[in-house]
Amino acid sequence: MLRLDLNNLFSERIGPEGIDWPAMLAAHARSLEVARDALLERKSNPEAFLGWIDVPEDTETLRRVLRYRQANGWVEDLVVLGIGGSALGAQAVSAALGNGSVRLHFVDNVEPEPIIGLLRTLEPHKTLVNVISKSGSTAETMAAFLVFRQWLELAVTDWKKHVVVTTDPAKGILRPYAEAEGLTAFEVPPSVGGRFSVTCPVGTLPLAFAGVDLESLLAGARKSNEQARGALEHNLPAQTALVNHLFSQRGKNIVVFMPYSTRLRYLPDWFVQLHDESLGKMRDRQGNEVRTGTTAVRAIGTTDQHAQVQLFREGPRDKLTTFVRLLAPSENLEIPAVKGLEGLEYLFGKSFFELLDAEAKATAHALAKAGQPNYTLALEKLDAYNLGWLLQHLMWQTAFLGELWNINAFDQPGVELGKEYTYALMGRKGWETLAQELKAEGVE
Ligand SMILES: O=P(O)(O)OC[C@H]1O[C@H](O)[C@H](O)[C@@H](O)[C@@H]1O
């Protein structure tokens, strides 16, 4: 169950910047319904990149992923070679819900030392390498694959058994390679963008090895679909999209995303890509220069109360904070009394979850008292169903915002130039002219 607490957005809590929620919801009801209908209408067009809506209904692919997991019980270490949307979802969910049966490692950068260190620890015979790239050509992922491919061939006789590919069904360098070498391969559906791909094999294959209950993860995602299709008063993603929209209009250009959970420590990283890469756009759908976007900032409660809350409370009023809380622990831990530490008697006999929950409520209220708007998404507990629900909720929220802001939330043209400069600096064939231009500009 996902519950929304908007109290710290209302004027009785945060003063003049507060909103009259019933009035705002009524005033924007039509535009939210139009947005929802537009998204549902466009989703049959693969070019609209709305395939993530229906992925949680695709039980056939899920069954194939689970069969592959079943057939590879020998795996003790799974190395994911992927970056951005090809790594962040599986990293967030496995950190939250992985049961440790298989150790997951994420190679999502090209700093050499961590990769060398990982290679030194791995037992090749017990290692499966899942190279994941929607485009099938991302430099970092391909460089890592070249190293791991050679490492396997030198170490084991049947290296092909130790590689599984997740990429576009037709495009890119990886797909023809997988076919030519007869490697097991899964698909990133063409209609699903990387940052929306956690419920397709990009996420579910590593998560199957991490021991995550994938049926429940997808069932939770379907629950969010149900809400997004339903009446506005139950449409939580439309509501949180409206909150983000209203406060971006009030100059809150930063959205802090702060789960009160160490197990959710990588969720903000996944959300940052989803939010920033979807909504930070130069042009609207008609090509007008608009430069939309609010900046997502990672934070974890209670930890970052001791690092960032000073700024969140007393700094500029340029932030909207989203808290994620759990309504119940999966396990709990009692705080014992200790003789001689009577100054801590307020903790004696209490539980860690009580302290976590108190700190979450205290921080949210302290921000509200300083006129800093914040709202809370509360999960019944941290399990696959509720996390799947939250992930799909945040994807819908992002999609609704893209509609409200009249932008394409599903492309990322802004990342291309950096890639082209990289090709030029690395001496890639065909990029010689650009390399010359860079040299003339003092970049080489
Ligand atoms: O999955 P890939 O094609 O390797 O892309 C990995 C990532 O890099 C791209 O440049 C985009 O910024 C991301 O949206 C994407 O998730």
Coordinates of C-alpha atoms and ligand atoms in Angstrom, one line a residue:
M1 CA 0.0 0.0 0.0
L2 CA 1.3 3.4 -0.9
R3 CA 0.0 6.4 1.1
L4 CA 0.4 10.1 0.4
D5 CA 0.7 12.6 3.2
L6 CA 0.4 16.2 1.9
N7 CA -0.1 18.0 5.2
N8 CA 3.3 19.8 5.0
L9 CA 2.3 21.5 1.8
F10 CA -0.7 23.4 3.3
S11 CA -0.6 26.9 4.6
E12 CA -1.6 26.0 8.1
R13 CA 1.7 24.1 8.2
I14 CA 4.1 26.0 6.0
G15 CA 2.5 29.5 5.9
P16 CA 1.9 31.7 2.9
E17 CA 3.7 29.4 0.4
G18 CA 1.2 26.7 1.3
I19 CA -1.4 25.5 -1.3
D20 CA -5.1 25.0 -1.1
W21 CA -5.1 21.4 -2.2
P22 CA -8.8 20.8 -2.9
A23 CA -8.9 23.9 -5.0
M24 CA -5.7 23.1 -6.8
L25 CA -6.8 19.6 -7.5
A26 CA -10.1 20.8 -8.9
A27 CA -8.4 23.5 -11.0
H28 CA -6.0 21.0 -12.6
A29 CA -8.3 18.0 -12.8
R30 CA -9.0 18.5 -16.4
S31 CA -5.4 18.9 -17.5
L32 CA -4.4 15.8 -15.5
E33 CA -7.1 13.8 -17.1
V34 CA -6.1 15.1 -20.5
A35 CA -2.5 14.1 -19.7
R36 CA -3.4 10.6 -18.6
D37 CA -5.6 10.0 -21.7
A38 CA -2.8 11.3 -23.9
L39 CA -0.3 8.9 -22.4
L40 CA -2.7 6.0 -22.7
E41 CA -3.6 6.9 -26.2
R42 CA 0.1 7.2 -27.3
K43 CA 1.3 4.0 -25.6
S44 CA 0.5 1.8 -28.6
N45 CA 3.1 3.8 -30.7
P46 CA 6.6 2.3 -29.9
E47 CA 8.1 5.7 -30.8
A48 CA 6.3 7.2 -27.8
F49 CA 8.5 5.2 -25.4
L50 CA 5.6 4.3 -23.2
G51 CA 6.1 0.6 -23.2
W52 CA 7.0 0.7 -19.5
I53 CA 3.3 1.0 -18.8
D54 CA 2.5 -2.5 -20.0
V55 CA 5.8 -4.2 -19.2
P56 CA 4.4 -5.3 -15.8
E57 CA 1.7 -7.2 -17.7
D58 CA 4.3 -9.3 -19.7
T59 CA 4.3 -12.5 -17.8
E60 CA 5.8 -14.5 -20.7
T61 CA 9.1 -12.6 -20.5
L62 CA 9.1 -12.9 -16.7
R63 CA 8.7 -16.7 -17.0
R64 CA 11.7 -16.8 -19.5
V65 CA 13.8 -14.8 -17.0
L66 CA 12.8 -17.1 -14.1
R67 CA 13.6 -20.2 -16.3
Y68 CA 17.0 -18.8 -17.1
R69 CA 17.7 -18.2 -13.4
Q70 CA 16.5 -21.7 -12.6
A71 CA 18.8 -23.2 -15.2
N72 CA 21.9 -21.4 -13.8
G73 CA 22.0 -22.5 -10.2
W74 CA 25.9 -22.6 -10.3
V75 CA 26.2 -18.8 -10.3
E76 CA 27.7 -17.3 -7.1
D77 CA 28.6 -13.9 -8.5
L78 CA 26.6 -11.9 -11.0
V79 CA 28.5 -9.0 -12.6
V80 CA 26.2 -6.4 -14.3
L81 CA 28.0 -4.4 -16.9
G82 CA 25.7 -1.4 -17.5
I83 CA 25.4 2.3 -16.8
G84 CA 22.5 4.7 -16.2
G85 CA 19.1 3.0 -16.7
S86 CA 20.9 -0.2 -17.5
A87 CA 22.2 -0.5 -13.9
L88 CA 20.5 1.9 -11.5
G89 CA 17.1 0.0 -11.2
A90 CA 18.6 -3.4 -10.5
Q91 CA 21.1 -1.7 -8.1
A92 CA 18.3 0.0 -6.1
V93 CA 16.0 -2.9 -5.9
S94 CA 18.7 -5.5 -5.1
A95 CA 20.1 -3.3 -2.4
A96 CA 16.6 -3.1 -0.9
L97 CA 15.4 -6.6 -1.3
G98 CA 18.3 -8.9 -2.4
N99 CA 18.6 -12.0 -0.2
G100 CA 22.3 -12.4 -0.8
S101 CA 22.0 -15.9 -2.4
V102 CA 24.1 -14.5 -5.3
R103 CA 26.4 -11.6 -4.9
L104 CA 25.7 -8.8 -7.4
H105 CA 28.4 -6.4 -8.6
F106 CA 27.7 -3.4 -10.8
V107 CA 30.4 -2.1 -13.1
D108 CA 28.9 1.3 -14.2
N109 CA 32.0 3.4 -14.6
V110 CA 35.5 3.1 -16.3
E111 CA 37.7 4.1 -13.4
P112 CA 40.2 1.1 -13.7
E113 CA 41.1 0.4 -10.1
P114 CA 37.6 -0.8 -8.9
I115 CA 37.3 -3.1 -11.9
I116 CA 40.8 -4.5 -11.3
G117 CA 39.9 -5.0 -7.7
L118 CA 36.7 -6.8 -8.6
L119 CA 38.4 -9.1 -11.1
R120 CA 40.9 -10.1 -8.4
T121 CA 38.0 -11.2 -6.1
L122 CA 35.9 -13.1 -8.6
E123 CA 36.1 -16.9 -9.2
P124 CA 35.5 -17.1 -13.0
H125 CA 33.9 -20.5 -12.9
K126 CA 31.2 -19.2 -10.5
T127 CA 30.7 -15.9 -12.2
L128 CA 28.0 -14.8 -14.7
V129 CA 28.5 -11.6 -16.6
N130 CA 25.2 -9.8 -17.7
V131 CA 26.2 -7.1 -20.2
I132 CA 23.2 -4.7 -20.5
S133 CA 22.9 -1.9 -23.0
K134 CA 19.7 -0.7 -24.7
S135 CA 21.7 1.0 -27.5
G136 CA 24.2 -1.9 -27.5
S137 CA 27.1 0.6 -27.9
T138 CA 27.6 2.6 -24.8
A139 CA 31.4 3.2 -24.5
E140 CA 31.7 2.4 -20.8
T141 CA 29.7 -0.8 -21.0
M142 CA 31.4 -2.0 -24.1
A143 CA 34.9 -1.3 -22.7
A144 CA 34.0 -3.3 -19.6
F145 CA 32.6 -6.1 -21.7
L146 CA 35.7 -6.4 -23.8
V147 CA 37.7 -6.8 -20.6
F148 CA 35.4 -9.4 -19.0
R149 CA 35.0 -11.3 -22.3
Q150 CA 38.8 -11.7 -22.5
W151 CA 39.0 -12.5 -18.8
L152 CA 36.5 -15.3 -19.2
E153 CA 38.0 -16.8 -22.3
L154 CA 41.4 -17.0 -20.6
A155 CA 39.9 -18.5 -17.4
V156 CA 37.2 -21.0 -18.5
T157 CA 36.7 -23.4 -21.4
D158 CA 33.0 -22.5 -21.9
W159 CA 33.0 -18.7 -21.7
K160 CA 29.7 -18.4 -23.5
K161 CA 27.9 -20.0 -20.6
H162 CA 29.2 -17.2 -18.4
V163 CA 27.8 -14.4 -20.5
V164 CA 24.2 -13.2 -20.9
V165 CA 23.3 -10.2 -23.0
T166 CA 20.4 -7.7 -22.5
T167 CA 20.0 -5.3 -25.4
D168 CA 17.7 -4.0 -28.2
P169 CA 16.1 -6.8 -30.2
A170 CA 17.7 -5.5 -33.5
K171 CA 19.9 -2.4 -33.1
G172 CA 23.4 -1.9 -31.8
I173 CA 26.7 -3.8 -31.7
L174 CA 25.7 -6.3 -29.1
R175 CA 22.7 -8.0 -30.7
P176 CA 24.5 -9.3 -33.9
Y177 CA 27.4 -10.3 -31.7
A178 CA 25.2 -12.3 -29.4
E179 CA 23.5 -14.0 -32.3
A180 CA 26.9 -14.7 -34.1
E181 CA 28.3 -16.2 -30.9
G182 CA 25.1 -18.0 -29.9
L183 CA 24.9 -16.2 -26.5
T184 CA 21.8 -16.2 -24.4
A185 CA 20.1 -12.8 -24.9
F186 CA 17.2 -10.9 -23.5
E187 CA 15.5 -7.9 -25.0
V188 CA 15.1 -4.3 -24.0
P189 CA 11.8 -3.6 -25.7
P190 CA 12.3 -0.8 -28.3
S191 CA 9.3 1.1 -26.7
V192 CA 11.0 1.1 -23.2
G193 CA 13.6 3.8 -22.4
G194 CA 16.6 2.9 -20.2
R195 CA 15.5 4.9 -17.1
F196 CA 12.0 3.2 -17.4
S197 CA 13.4 -0.3 -17.8
V198 CA 13.6 -1.7 -14.3
T199 CA 10.6 -4.0 -14.7
C200 CA 11.9 -5.6 -18.0
P201 CA 14.9 -7.9 -18.2
V202 CA 17.3 -5.0 -17.7
G203 CA 16.1 -5.1 -14.1
T204 CA 14.4 -8.5 -13.6
L205 CA 17.3 -10.7 -14.8
P206 CA 19.8 -9.5 -12.2
L207 CA 17.0 -9.3 -9.7
A208 CA 16.1 -12.9 -10.3
F209 CA 19.6 -13.8 -9.3
A210 CA 19.4 -11.5 -6.3
G211 CA 16.4 -13.5 -5.0
V212 CA 13.8 -10.7 -5.4
D213 CA 10.2 -11.8 -5.6
L214 CA 9.6 -10.6 -9.2
E215 CA 5.9 -11.6 -9.4
S216 CA 5.2 -9.3 -6.5
L217 CA 7.4 -6.5 -7.9
L218 CA 5.4 -6.5 -11.1
A219 CA 2.1 -6.9 -9.2
G220 CA 2.9 -3.7 -7.3
A221 CA 3.7 -2.0 -10.6
R222 CA 0.4 -3.0 -12.0
K223 CA -1.3 -1.5 -8.9
S224 CA 0.2 1.8 -9.8
N225 CA -1.1 1.4 -13.3
E226 CA -4.5 0.8 -11.9
Q227 CA -4.3 4.1 -9.9
A228 CA -3.0 6.0 -12.8
R229 CA -5.9 4.9 -14.9
G230 CA -8.4 5.6 -12.1
A231 CA -10.3 8.5 -10.7
L232 CA -8.2 11.6 -9.7
E233 CA -8.9 11.2 -6.0
H234 CA -7.1 7.8 -6.1
N235 CA -4.6 8.8 -8.8
L236 CA -1.5 9.2 -6.6
P237 CA 1.0 9.7 -9.5
A238 CA -1.2 12.5 -11.0
Q239 CA -1.4 14.0 -7.5
T240 CA 2.3 14.0 -6.8
A241 CA 3.0 15.2 -10.3
L242 CA 0.6 18.2 -9.6
V243 CA 2.5 18.9 -6.3
N244 CA 5.8 18.9 -8.2
H245 CA 4.3 21.1 -10.9
L246 CA 2.7 23.6 -8.4
F247 CA 5.9 24.1 -6.4
S248 CA 8.1 24.3 -9.5
Q249 CA 5.9 27.2 -10.4
R250 CA 6.6 28.7 -7.0
G251 CA 10.4 28.7 -7.6
K252 CA 11.2 25.3 -6.0
N253 CA 13.8 24.3 -8.6
I254 CA 15.2 21.5 -6.4
V255 CA 13.4 18.4 -5.5
V256 CA 15.0 16.5 -2.6
F257 CA 14.3 12.8 -2.7
M258 CA 14.8 11.4 0.8
P259 CA 13.9 7.8 1.7
Y260 CA 14.1 7.0 5.5
S261 CA 15.8 3.7 4.8
T262 CA 19.4 2.4 4.4
R263 CA 18.0 -0.5 2.2
L264 CA 16.6 2.2 -0.2
R265 CA 20.0 3.9 -0.4
Y266 CA 20.3 3.5 -4.1
L267 CA 16.7 4.5 -4.9
P268 CA 17.6 8.2 -5.0
D269 CA 20.2 7.5 -7.6
W270 CA 17.6 5.8 -9.8
F271 CA 15.1 8.6 -9.2
V272 CA 17.7 11.3 -10.1
Q273 CA 18.2 9.8 -13.5
L274 CA 14.5 9.2 -14.0
H275 CA 13.6 12.8 -13.0
D276 CA 16.5 14.8 -14.3
E277 CA 17.0 13.1 -17.6
S278 CA 13.2 13.0 -18.4
L279 CA 12.3 16.5 -17.4
G280 CA 15.5 18.6 -18.0
K281 CA 14.7 19.6 -21.6
M282 CA 15.7 22.6 -23.7
R283 CA 12.7 22.5 -26.0
D284 CA 9.0 21.8 -25.8
R285 CA 7.1 19.6 -28.1
Q286 CA 6.7 22.5 -30.6
G287 CA 10.4 23.2 -30.6
N288 CA 10.3 26.4 -28.5
E289 CA 13.2 26.9 -26.2
V290 CA 11.8 26.5 -22.7
R291 CA 14.6 24.9 -20.6
T292 CA 12.3 22.9 -18.2
G293 CA 13.4 20.8 -15.3
T294 CA 13.9 20.7 -11.6
T295 CA 17.0 19.2 -10.1
A296 CA 16.7 16.0 -8.0
V297 CA 18.9 15.8 -5.0
R298 CA 19.8 12.5 -3.3
A299 CA 19.4 12.2 0.5
I300 CA 18.9 9.3 3.0
G301 CA 17.2 9.6 6.3
T302 CA 18.2 9.6 9.1
T303 CA 21.8 9.8 7.8
D304 CA 21.5 13.0 5.9
Q305 CA 19.8 14.8 8.7
H306 CA 23.4 15.2 9.9
A307 CA 24.6 16.5 6.5
Q308 CA 22.0 18.3 4.5
V309 CA 19.0 19.2 6.7
Q310 CA 20.8 22.4 7.9
L311 CA 20.6 23.6 4.3
F312 CA 17.1 22.1 3.8
R313 CA 15.7 24.0 6.8
E314 CA 17.6 27.3 6.9
G315 CA 18.8 27.6 3.3
P316 CA 17.1 29.1 0.4
R317 CA 13.4 28.4 0.0
D318 CA 14.1 26.7 -3.4
K319 CA 13.3 23.1 -2.5
L320 CA 10.4 20.7 -2.4
T321 CA 11.3 17.6 -0.4
T322 CA 9.8 14.2 -1.0
F323 CA 10.2 11.8 1.9
V324 CA 9.7 8.1 1.5
R325 CA 8.8 6.3 4.8
L326 CA 8.0 2.8 5.8
L327 CA 5.0 2.2 8.1
A328 CA 6.3 -1.0 9.5
P329 CA 9.7 -2.7 9.8
S330 CA 10.4 -6.1 8.3
E331 CA 12.3 -6.9 11.4
N332 CA 13.0 -4.7 14.5
L333 CA 15.6 -4.3 17.2
E334 CA 15.0 -3.2 20.8
I335 CA 17.3 -0.7 22.5
P336 CA 18.5 -2.1 25.8
A337 CA 18.9 -0.2 29.0
V338 CA 22.5 0.2 30.2
K339 CA 23.5 1.1 33.8
G340 CA 25.5 4.3 34.0
L341 CA 23.9 5.7 30.8
E342 CA 20.7 6.9 32.5
G343 CA 21.0 10.1 30.3
L344 CA 19.8 7.8 27.5
E345 CA 16.8 6.4 29.4
Y346 CA 14.5 7.9 26.7
L347 CA 15.9 5.2 24.4
F348 CA 15.7 2.3 26.8
G349 CA 13.3 -0.3 25.8
K350 CA 12.3 1.5 22.6
S351 CA 12.9 0.0 19.2
F352 CA 15.1 1.2 16.3
F353 CA 12.1 1.5 14.1
E354 CA 10.4 3.8 16.6
L355 CA 13.5 6.0 16.5
L356 CA 13.6 5.9 12.7
D357 CA 9.9 6.8 12.5
A358 CA 10.2 9.6 15.1
E359 CA 13.1 11.1 13.3
A360 CA 11.3 11.0 10.0
K361 CA 8.3 12.8 11.4
A362 CA 10.4 15.2 13.4
T363 CA 12.5 16.2 10.4
A364 CA 9.4 16.7 8.1
H365 CA 7.8 18.9 10.8
A366 CA 11.0 20.9 11.4
L367 CA 11.1 21.7 7.7
A368 CA 7.5 22.7 7.6
K369 CA 7.9 25.0 10.6
A370 CA 10.6 26.7 8.5
G371 CA 8.2 27.2 5.6
Q372 CA 10.0 24.4 3.6
P373 CA 7.3 22.4 1.7
N374 CA 7.6 18.6 1.9
Y375 CA 5.3 15.6 1.5
T376 CA 5.6 11.9 2.3
L377 CA 5.1 8.8 0.3
A378 CA 4.5 6.0 2.9
L379 CA 5.0 2.3 2.0
E380 CA 3.1 -0.2 4.1
K381 CA 6.5 -2.0 4.4
L382 CA 9.6 -2.6 2.3
D383 CA 8.8 -5.6 0.2
A384 CA 8.7 -6.3 -3.6
Y385 CA 5.0 -5.4 -4.0
N386 CA 5.3 -2.0 -2.3
L387 CA 8.6 -1.2 -4.0
G388 CA 7.2 -2.2 -7.4
W389 CA 4.3 0.0 -6.7
L390 CA 6.6 3.0 -5.8
L391 CA 8.9 2.5 -8.8
Q392 CA 5.9 2.5 -11.3
H393 CA 4.4 5.5 -9.3
L394 CA 7.5 7.5 -9.9
M395 CA 7.6 6.6 -13.6
W396 CA 4.0 7.7 -13.9
Q397 CA 4.7 10.9 -11.9
T398 CA 7.5 11.7 -14.4
A399 CA 5.3 11.0 -17.4
F400 CA 2.5 13.2 -16.0
L401 CA 5.0 16.0 -15.4
G402 CA 6.2 15.7 -19.0
E403 CA 2.7 16.2 -20.2
L404 CA 2.0 19.1 -17.9
W405 CA 5.3 20.8 -19.1
N406 CA 4.5 19.9 -22.8
I407 CA 7.9 18.2 -23.3
N408 CA 9.1 14.8 -24.5
A409 CA 10.0 13.1 -21.2
F410 CA 11.3 10.0 -23.0
D411 CA 14.3 11.1 -25.0
Q412 CA 17.7 12.4 -24.0
P413 CA 19.2 14.5 -26.8
G414 CA 21.4 16.4 -24.3
V415 CA 23.7 13.4 -23.7
E416 CA 24.7 12.9 -27.3
L417 CA 27.3 15.7 -27.8
G418 CA 29.5 14.5 -24.8
K419 CA 29.5 11.0 -26.4
E420 CA 30.6 12.4 -29.8
Y421 CA 33.4 14.4 -28.1
T422 CA 34.5 11.2 -26.4
Y423 CA 34.6 9.3 -29.8
A424 CA 36.7 12.2 -31.2
L425 CA 39.1 12.2 -28.3
M426 CA 39.4 8.5 -28.4
G427 CA 40.3 8.6 -32.1
R428 CA 37.2 6.8 -33.3
K429 CA 37.1 6.4 -37.1
G430 CA 34.9 9.0 -38.7
W431 CA 35.3 11.6 -35.9
E432 CA 38.6 13.0 -37.1
T433 CA 37.1 16.4 -38.1
L434 CA 35.5 16.8 -34.7
A435 CA 38.8 15.9 -33.1
Q436 CA 40.5 18.7 -35.0
E437 CA 37.8 21.1 -33.9
L438 CA 38.3 20.1 -30.3
K439 CA 42.1 20.5 -30.6
A440 CA 41.6 24.0 -32.0
E441 CA 39.5 24.7 -29.0
G442 CA 42.2 23.5 -26.7
V443 CA 40.6 20.1 -25.9
E444 CA 42.6 17.0 -26.6
Ligands
LIG1 O1 21.5 1.1 -22.0 P1 22.4 2.0 -22.8 O2 22.0 2.1 -24.2 O3 23.9 1.5 -22.6 O4 22.4 3.4 -22.2 C1 22.8 3.7 -20.8 C2 22.4 5.1 -20.5 O5 23.2 6.0 -21.3 C3 22.6 6.9 -22.1 O6 23.5 7.8 -22.5 C4 21.4 7.7 -21.5 O7 21.9 8.8 -20.8 C5 20.7 6.9 -20.5 O8 19.3 7.1 -20.6 C6 20.9 5.4 -20.6 O9 20.3 4.7 -19.5

